[in-house]
Tab-separated table of C-alpha atoms and ligand atoms in Angstrom:
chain	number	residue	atom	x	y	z
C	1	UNK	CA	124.310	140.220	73.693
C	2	UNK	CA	121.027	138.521	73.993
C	3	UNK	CA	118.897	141.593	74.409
C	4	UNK	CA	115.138	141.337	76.638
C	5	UNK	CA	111.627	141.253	74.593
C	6	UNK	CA	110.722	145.190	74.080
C	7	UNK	CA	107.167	145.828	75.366
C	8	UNK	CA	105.015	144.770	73.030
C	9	UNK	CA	107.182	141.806	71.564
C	10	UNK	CA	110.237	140.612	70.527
C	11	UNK	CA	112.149	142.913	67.901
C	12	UNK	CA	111.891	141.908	64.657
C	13	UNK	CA	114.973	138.962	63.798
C	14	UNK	CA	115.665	138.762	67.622
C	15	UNK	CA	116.115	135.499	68.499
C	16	UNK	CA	113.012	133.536	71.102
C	17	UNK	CA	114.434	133.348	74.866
C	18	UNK	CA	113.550	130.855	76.908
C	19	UNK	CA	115.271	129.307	80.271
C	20	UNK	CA	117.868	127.019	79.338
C	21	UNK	CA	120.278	124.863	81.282
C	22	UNK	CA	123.857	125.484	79.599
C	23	UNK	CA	127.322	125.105	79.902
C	24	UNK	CA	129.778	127.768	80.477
C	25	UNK	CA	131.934	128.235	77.496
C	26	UNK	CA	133.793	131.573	78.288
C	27	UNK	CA	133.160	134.236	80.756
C	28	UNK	CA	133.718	137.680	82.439
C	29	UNK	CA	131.358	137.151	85.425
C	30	UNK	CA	133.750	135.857	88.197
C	31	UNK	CA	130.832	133.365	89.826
C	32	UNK	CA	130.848	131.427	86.186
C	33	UNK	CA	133.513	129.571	85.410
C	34	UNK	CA	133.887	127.772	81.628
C	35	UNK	CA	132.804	124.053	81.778
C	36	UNK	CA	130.206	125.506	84.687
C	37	UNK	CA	126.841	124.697	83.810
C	38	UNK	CA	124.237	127.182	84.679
C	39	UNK	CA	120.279	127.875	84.486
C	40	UNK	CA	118.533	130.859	83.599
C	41	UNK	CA	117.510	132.825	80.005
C	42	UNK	CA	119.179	132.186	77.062
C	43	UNK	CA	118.036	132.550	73.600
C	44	UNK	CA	116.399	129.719	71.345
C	45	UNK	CA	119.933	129.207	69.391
C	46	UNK	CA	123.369	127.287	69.555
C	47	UNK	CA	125.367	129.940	71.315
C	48	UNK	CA	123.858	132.541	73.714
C	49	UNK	CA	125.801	135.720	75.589
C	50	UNK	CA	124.659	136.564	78.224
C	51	UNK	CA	124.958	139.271	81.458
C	52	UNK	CA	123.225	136.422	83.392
C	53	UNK	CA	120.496	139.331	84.656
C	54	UNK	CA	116.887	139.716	83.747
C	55	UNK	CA	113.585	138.166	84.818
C	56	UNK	CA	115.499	135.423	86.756
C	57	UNK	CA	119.068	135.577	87.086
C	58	UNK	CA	121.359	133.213	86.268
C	59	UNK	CA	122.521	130.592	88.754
C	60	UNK	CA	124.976	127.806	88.860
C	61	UNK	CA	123.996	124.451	88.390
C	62	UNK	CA	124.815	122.458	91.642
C	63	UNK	CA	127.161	119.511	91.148
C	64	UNK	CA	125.514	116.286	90.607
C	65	UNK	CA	122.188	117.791	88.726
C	66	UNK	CA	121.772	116.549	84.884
C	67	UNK	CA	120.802	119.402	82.568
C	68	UNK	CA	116.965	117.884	82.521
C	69	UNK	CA	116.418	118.488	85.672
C	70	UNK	CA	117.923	122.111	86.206
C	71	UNK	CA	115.326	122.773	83.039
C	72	UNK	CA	112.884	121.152	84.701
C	73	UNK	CA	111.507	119.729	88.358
C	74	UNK	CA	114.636	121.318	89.811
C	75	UNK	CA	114.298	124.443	87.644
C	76	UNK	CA	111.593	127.165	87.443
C	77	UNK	CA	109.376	123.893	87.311
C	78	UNK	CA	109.715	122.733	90.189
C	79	UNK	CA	109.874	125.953	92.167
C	80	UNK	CA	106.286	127.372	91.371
C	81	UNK	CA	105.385	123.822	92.073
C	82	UNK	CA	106.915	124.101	95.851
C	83	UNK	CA	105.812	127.088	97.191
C	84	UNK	CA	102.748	127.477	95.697
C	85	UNK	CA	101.561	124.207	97.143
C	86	UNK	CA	103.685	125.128	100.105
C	87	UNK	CA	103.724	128.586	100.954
C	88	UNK	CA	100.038	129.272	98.535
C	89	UNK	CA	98.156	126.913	98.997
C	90	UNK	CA	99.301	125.891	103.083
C	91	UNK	CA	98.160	123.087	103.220
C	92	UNK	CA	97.010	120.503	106.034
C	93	UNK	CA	97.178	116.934	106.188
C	94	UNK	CA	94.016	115.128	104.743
C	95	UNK	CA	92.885	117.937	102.884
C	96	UNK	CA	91.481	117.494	99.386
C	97	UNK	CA	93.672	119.255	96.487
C	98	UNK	CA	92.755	119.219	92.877
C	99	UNK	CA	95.748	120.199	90.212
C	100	UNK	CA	94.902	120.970	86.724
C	101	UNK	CA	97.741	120.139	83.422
C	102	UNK	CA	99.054	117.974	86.353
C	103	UNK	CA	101.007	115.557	83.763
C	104	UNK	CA	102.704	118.465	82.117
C	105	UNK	CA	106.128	120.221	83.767
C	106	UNK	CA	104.616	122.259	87.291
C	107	UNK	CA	101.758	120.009	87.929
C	108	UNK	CA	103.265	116.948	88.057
C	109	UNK	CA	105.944	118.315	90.746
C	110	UNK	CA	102.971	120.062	92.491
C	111	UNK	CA	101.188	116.682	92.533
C	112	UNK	CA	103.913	114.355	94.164
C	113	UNK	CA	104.438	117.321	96.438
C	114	UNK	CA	101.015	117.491	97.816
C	115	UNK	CA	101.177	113.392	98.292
C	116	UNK	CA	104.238	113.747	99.700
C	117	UNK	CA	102.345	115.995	102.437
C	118	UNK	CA	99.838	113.783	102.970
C	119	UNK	CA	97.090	115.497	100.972
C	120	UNK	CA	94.555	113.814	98.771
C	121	UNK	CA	95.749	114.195	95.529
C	122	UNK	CA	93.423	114.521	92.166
C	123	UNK	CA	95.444	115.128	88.867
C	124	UNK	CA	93.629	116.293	86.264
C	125	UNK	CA	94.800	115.105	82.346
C	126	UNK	CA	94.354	114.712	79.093
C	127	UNK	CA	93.853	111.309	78.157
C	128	UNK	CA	94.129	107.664	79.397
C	129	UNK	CA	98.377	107.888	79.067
C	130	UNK	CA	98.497	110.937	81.452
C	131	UNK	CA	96.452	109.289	84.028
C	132	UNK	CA	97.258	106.045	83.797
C	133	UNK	CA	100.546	107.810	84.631
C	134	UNK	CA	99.289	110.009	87.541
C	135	UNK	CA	97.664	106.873	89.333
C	136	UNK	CA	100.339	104.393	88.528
C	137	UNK	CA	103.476	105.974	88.268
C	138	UNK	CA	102.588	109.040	90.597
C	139	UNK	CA	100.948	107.672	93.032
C	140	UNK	CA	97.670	110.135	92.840
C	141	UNK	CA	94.617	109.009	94.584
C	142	UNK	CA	92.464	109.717	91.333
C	143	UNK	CA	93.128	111.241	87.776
C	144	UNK	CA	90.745	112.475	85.673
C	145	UNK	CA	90.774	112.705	81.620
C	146	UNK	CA	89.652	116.330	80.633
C	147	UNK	CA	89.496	115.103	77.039
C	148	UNK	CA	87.040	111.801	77.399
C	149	UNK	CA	85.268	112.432	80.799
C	150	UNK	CA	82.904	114.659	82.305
C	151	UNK	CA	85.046	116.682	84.621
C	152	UNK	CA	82.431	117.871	86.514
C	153	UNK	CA	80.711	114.273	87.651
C	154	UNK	CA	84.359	113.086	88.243
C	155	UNK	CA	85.346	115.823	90.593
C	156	UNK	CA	82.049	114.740	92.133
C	157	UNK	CA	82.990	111.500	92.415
C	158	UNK	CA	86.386	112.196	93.618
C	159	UNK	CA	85.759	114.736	95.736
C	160	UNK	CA	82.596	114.224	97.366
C	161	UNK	CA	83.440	116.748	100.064
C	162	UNK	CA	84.507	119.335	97.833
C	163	UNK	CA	87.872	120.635	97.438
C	164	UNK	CA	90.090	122.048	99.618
C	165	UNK	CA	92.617	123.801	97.542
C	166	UNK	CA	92.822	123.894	93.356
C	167	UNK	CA	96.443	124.282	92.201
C	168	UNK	CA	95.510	125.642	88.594
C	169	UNK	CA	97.806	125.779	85.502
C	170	UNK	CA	95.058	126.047	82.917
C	171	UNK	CA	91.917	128.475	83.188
C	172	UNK	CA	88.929	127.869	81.342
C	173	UNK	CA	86.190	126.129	82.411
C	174	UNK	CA	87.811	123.803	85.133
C	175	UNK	CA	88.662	126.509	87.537
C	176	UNK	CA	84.592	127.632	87.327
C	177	UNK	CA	83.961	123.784	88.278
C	178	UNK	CA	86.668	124.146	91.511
C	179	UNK	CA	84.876	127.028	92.502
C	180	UNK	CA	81.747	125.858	92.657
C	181	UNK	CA	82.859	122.569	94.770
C	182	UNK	CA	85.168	124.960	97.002
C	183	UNK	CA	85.035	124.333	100.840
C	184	UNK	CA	85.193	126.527	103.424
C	185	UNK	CA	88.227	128.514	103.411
C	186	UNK	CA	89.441	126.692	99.962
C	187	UNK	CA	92.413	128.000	98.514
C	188	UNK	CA	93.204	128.713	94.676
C	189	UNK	CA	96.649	128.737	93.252
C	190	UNK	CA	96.453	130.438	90.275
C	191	UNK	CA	100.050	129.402	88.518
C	192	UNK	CA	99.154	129.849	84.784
C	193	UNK	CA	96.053	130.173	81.897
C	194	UNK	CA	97.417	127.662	79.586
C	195	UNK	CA	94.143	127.906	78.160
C	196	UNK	CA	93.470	131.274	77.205
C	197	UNK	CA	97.659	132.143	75.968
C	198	UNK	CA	95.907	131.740	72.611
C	199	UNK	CA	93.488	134.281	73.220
C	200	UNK	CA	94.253	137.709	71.269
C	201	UNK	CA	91.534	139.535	72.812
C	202	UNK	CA	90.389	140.010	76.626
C	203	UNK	CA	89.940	137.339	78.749
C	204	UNK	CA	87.161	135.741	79.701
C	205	UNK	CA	87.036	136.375	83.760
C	206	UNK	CA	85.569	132.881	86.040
C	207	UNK	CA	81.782	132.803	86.311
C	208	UNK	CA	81.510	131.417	89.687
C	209	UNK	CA	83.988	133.834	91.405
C	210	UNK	CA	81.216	134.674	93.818
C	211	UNK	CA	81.620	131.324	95.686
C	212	UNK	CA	84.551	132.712	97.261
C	213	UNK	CA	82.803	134.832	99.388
C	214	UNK	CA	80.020	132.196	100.324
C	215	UNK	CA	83.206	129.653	101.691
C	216	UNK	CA	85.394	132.482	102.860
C	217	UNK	CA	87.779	131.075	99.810
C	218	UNK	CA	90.906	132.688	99.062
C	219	UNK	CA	92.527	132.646	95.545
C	220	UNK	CA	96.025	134.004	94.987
C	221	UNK	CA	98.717	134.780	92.113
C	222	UNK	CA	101.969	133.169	91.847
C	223	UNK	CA	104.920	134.381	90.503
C	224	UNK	CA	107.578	131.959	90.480
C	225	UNK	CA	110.563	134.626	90.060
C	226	UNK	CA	109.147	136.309	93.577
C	227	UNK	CA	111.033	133.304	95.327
C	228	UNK	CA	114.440	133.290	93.196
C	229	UNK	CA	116.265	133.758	96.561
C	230	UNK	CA	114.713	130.961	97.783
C	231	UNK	CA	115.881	128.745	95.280
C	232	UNK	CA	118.359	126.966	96.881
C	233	UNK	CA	115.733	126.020	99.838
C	234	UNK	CA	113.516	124.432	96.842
C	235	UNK	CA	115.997	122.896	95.487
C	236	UNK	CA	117.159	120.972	98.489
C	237	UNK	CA	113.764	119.865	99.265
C	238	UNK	CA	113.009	118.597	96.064
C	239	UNK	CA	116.288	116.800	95.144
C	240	UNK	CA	115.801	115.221	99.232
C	241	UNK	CA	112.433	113.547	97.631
C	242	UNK	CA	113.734	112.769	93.962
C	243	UNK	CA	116.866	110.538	95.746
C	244	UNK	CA	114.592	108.805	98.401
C	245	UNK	CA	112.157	107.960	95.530
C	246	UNK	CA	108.994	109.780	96.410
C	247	UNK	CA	108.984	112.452	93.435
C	248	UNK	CA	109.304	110.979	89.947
C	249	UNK	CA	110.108	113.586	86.901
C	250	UNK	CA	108.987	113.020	83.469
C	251	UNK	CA	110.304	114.526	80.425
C	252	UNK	CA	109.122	114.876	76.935
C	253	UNK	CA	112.463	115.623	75.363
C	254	UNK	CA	112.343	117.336	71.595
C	255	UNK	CA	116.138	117.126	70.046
C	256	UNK	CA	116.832	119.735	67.960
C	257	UNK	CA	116.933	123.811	67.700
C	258	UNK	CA	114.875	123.659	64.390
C	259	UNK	CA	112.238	121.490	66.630
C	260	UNK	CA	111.776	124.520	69.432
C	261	UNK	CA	108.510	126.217	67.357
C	262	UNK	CA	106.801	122.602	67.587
C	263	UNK	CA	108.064	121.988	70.821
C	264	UNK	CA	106.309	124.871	71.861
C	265	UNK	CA	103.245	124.144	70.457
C	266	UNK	CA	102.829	120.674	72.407
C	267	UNK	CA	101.842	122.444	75.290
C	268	UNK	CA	99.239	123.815	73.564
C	269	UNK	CA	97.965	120.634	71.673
C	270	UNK	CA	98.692	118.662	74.858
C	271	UNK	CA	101.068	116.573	73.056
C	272	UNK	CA	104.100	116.381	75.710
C	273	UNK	CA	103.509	114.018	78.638
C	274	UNK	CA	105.906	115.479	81.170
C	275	UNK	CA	107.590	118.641	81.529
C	276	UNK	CA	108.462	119.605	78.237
C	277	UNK	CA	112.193	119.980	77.060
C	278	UNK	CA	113.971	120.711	73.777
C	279	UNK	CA	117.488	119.669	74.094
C	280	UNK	CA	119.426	121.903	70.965
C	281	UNK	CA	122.863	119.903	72.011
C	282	UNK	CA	125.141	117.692	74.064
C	283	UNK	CA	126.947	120.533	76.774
C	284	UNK	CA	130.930	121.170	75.265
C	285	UNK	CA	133.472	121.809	77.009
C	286	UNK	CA	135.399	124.063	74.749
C	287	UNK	CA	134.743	126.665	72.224
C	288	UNK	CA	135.310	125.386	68.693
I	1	NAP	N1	103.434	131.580	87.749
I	1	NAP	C1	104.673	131.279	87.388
I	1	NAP	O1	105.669	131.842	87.855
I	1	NAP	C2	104.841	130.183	86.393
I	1	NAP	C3	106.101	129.596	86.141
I	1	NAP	C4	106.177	128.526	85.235
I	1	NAP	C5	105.031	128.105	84.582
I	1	NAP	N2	103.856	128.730	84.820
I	1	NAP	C6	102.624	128.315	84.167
I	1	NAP	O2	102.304	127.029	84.631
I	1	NAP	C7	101.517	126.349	83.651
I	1	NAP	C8	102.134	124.978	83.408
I	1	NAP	O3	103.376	125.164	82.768
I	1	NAP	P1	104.199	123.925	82.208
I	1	NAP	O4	105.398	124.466	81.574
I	1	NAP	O5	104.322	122.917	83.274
I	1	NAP	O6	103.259	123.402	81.038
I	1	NAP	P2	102.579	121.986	80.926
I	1	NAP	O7	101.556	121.892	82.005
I	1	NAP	O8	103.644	120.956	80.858
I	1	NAP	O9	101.895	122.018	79.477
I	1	NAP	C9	100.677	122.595	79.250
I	1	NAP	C10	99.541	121.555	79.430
I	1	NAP	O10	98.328	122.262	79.567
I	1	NAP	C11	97.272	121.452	79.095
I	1	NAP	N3	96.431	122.249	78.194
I	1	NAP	C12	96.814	122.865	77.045
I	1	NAP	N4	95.783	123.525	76.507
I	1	NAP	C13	94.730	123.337	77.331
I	1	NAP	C14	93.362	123.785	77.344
I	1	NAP	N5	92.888	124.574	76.371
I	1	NAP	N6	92.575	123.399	78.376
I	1	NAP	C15	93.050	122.605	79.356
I	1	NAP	N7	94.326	122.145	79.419
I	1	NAP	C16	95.142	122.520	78.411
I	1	NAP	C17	97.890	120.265	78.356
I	1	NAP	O11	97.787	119.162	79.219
I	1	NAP	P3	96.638	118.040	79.042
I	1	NAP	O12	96.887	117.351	77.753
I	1	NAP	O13	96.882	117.154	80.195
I	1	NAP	O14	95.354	118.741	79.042
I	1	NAP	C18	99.353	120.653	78.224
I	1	NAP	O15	100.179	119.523	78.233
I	1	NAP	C19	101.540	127.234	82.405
I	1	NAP	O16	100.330	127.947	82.335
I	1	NAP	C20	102.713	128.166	82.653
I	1	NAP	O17	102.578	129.391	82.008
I	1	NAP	C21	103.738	129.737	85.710
């Protein structure tokens, strides 16, 4: 039985978990059924057993969705993505959002989502692939390249009113140059610190925290497992918009279990352009 991380870290020869989309090969839990396939943790290997409990529970695979997208924009993914725009960042019509890492996996559902509300959209990438992506493909109003620009003088130029809300997957610097353009009652999403996972020792806090209180600004967690019950409402939403055409996914697919360490590792390097996937094997449908 896969067993969770002890505190601390994995045990020593315990196989990686990660969320995986999977198919049911035998089972004792009455809601999965073999040739079922299903989302939630597995472990970085060919077969997995599971209880189907832990940080988010298994669920069933609805009929009709490929294995990328239960892994991806209609996984996990796309969830964080919904309600923290949504629910986080509430947003209105005509406001101003910036999203950071918005070509990789959350921010490019997070992106579409806020277009698809009617929000200016700014996607910030890195390099001219990403945003050539974001602008073309996407449909953002403006995309700028983390790696080759000034950041700062393109949120100026892109926001010359300042921003609204900042939907941030990344840390570092960027979210001290969203503060300091924050409007009145701006809104931070914090949905990950891509760019401090690295870090083995504290964390450097944001410099310019103090602007909150100057715009009344408001900056708040988000924990993707606190709406697992709400799943099926994402889900719905999101698979609405991906059949009439408005939300595009991208994946950066890695074949092979032996790949999954450098899989990893593009997220860090910036490599994957997309939501990064690493697909270990075509689903059976029997146990060999
Ligand atoms: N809160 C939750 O419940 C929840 C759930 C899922 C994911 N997350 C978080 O959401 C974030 C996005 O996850 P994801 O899976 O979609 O990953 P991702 O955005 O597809 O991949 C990470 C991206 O971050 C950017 N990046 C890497 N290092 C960077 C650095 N030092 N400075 C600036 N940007 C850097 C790279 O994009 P560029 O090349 O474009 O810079 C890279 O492609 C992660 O932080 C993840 O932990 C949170």
């Amino acid at each position: 039985m896969l067993a969770p991380p002890e505190e601390g870290g994995y045990a020593l020869g315990a196989p990686m978990r990660g969320l995986a989309a999977s198919r049911v090969l035998a089972s004792r839990i009455p809601a999965f059924q073999p040739g079922d396939t299903v989302y939630g943790y597995s472990g970085w290997e060919d077969y997995s057993v599971v209880d189907g409990k832990g940080y988010w529970d298994t669920t069933k695979v609805p009929p009709g969705v490929p294995p990328n997208l239960a892994a991806g924009t209609l996984g996990i993914t796309g969830i964080v993505a919904y309600f923290g725009v949504t629910e986080i960042a509430k947003p209105r019509p005509g406001e101003t959002i910036v999203v950071s890492a918005a070509m990789g996996g959350v921010g490019l559902v997070a992106s579409q989502v806020a277009k698809i509300l009617g929000l200016h959209v700014i996607g910030i990438a890195g390099g001219k692939e990403k945003c050539d992506w974001l602008r073309e493909e996407a449909h953002l109003d403006g995309a700028i390249d983390h790696r080759n620009e000034d950041v700062a003088d393109r949120l100026d130029a892109l926001c010359p009113e300042g921003i609204d809300i900042f939907f941030d997957n990344v840390g570092g610097p960027v979210l001290d140059l969203a503060l300091e353009r924050l409007r009145p009652h701006g809104r931070i999403v914090l949905c990950g610190i891509t760019a401090h996972y690295d870090h083995t020792t504290g964390l450097p806090g944001p410099k310019n925290y103090s602007q909150l209180i100057m715009v009344n600004g408001r900056m708040e967690g988000l924990l993707g497992r606190d709406y697992f019950d709400r799943f099926p409402e994402a889900i719905e939403a999101l698979r609405a918009w991906i059949d009439a055409g408005k939300l595009k996914s991208k994946e950066d697919v890695v074949v092979g279990l032996e790949n999954a360490p450098s899989a990893l590792a593009r997220l860090y390097s910036g490599a994957n352009v997309g939501k990064q996937l690493l697909k270990i094997e075509d689903p059976k449908l029997t146990l060999t």
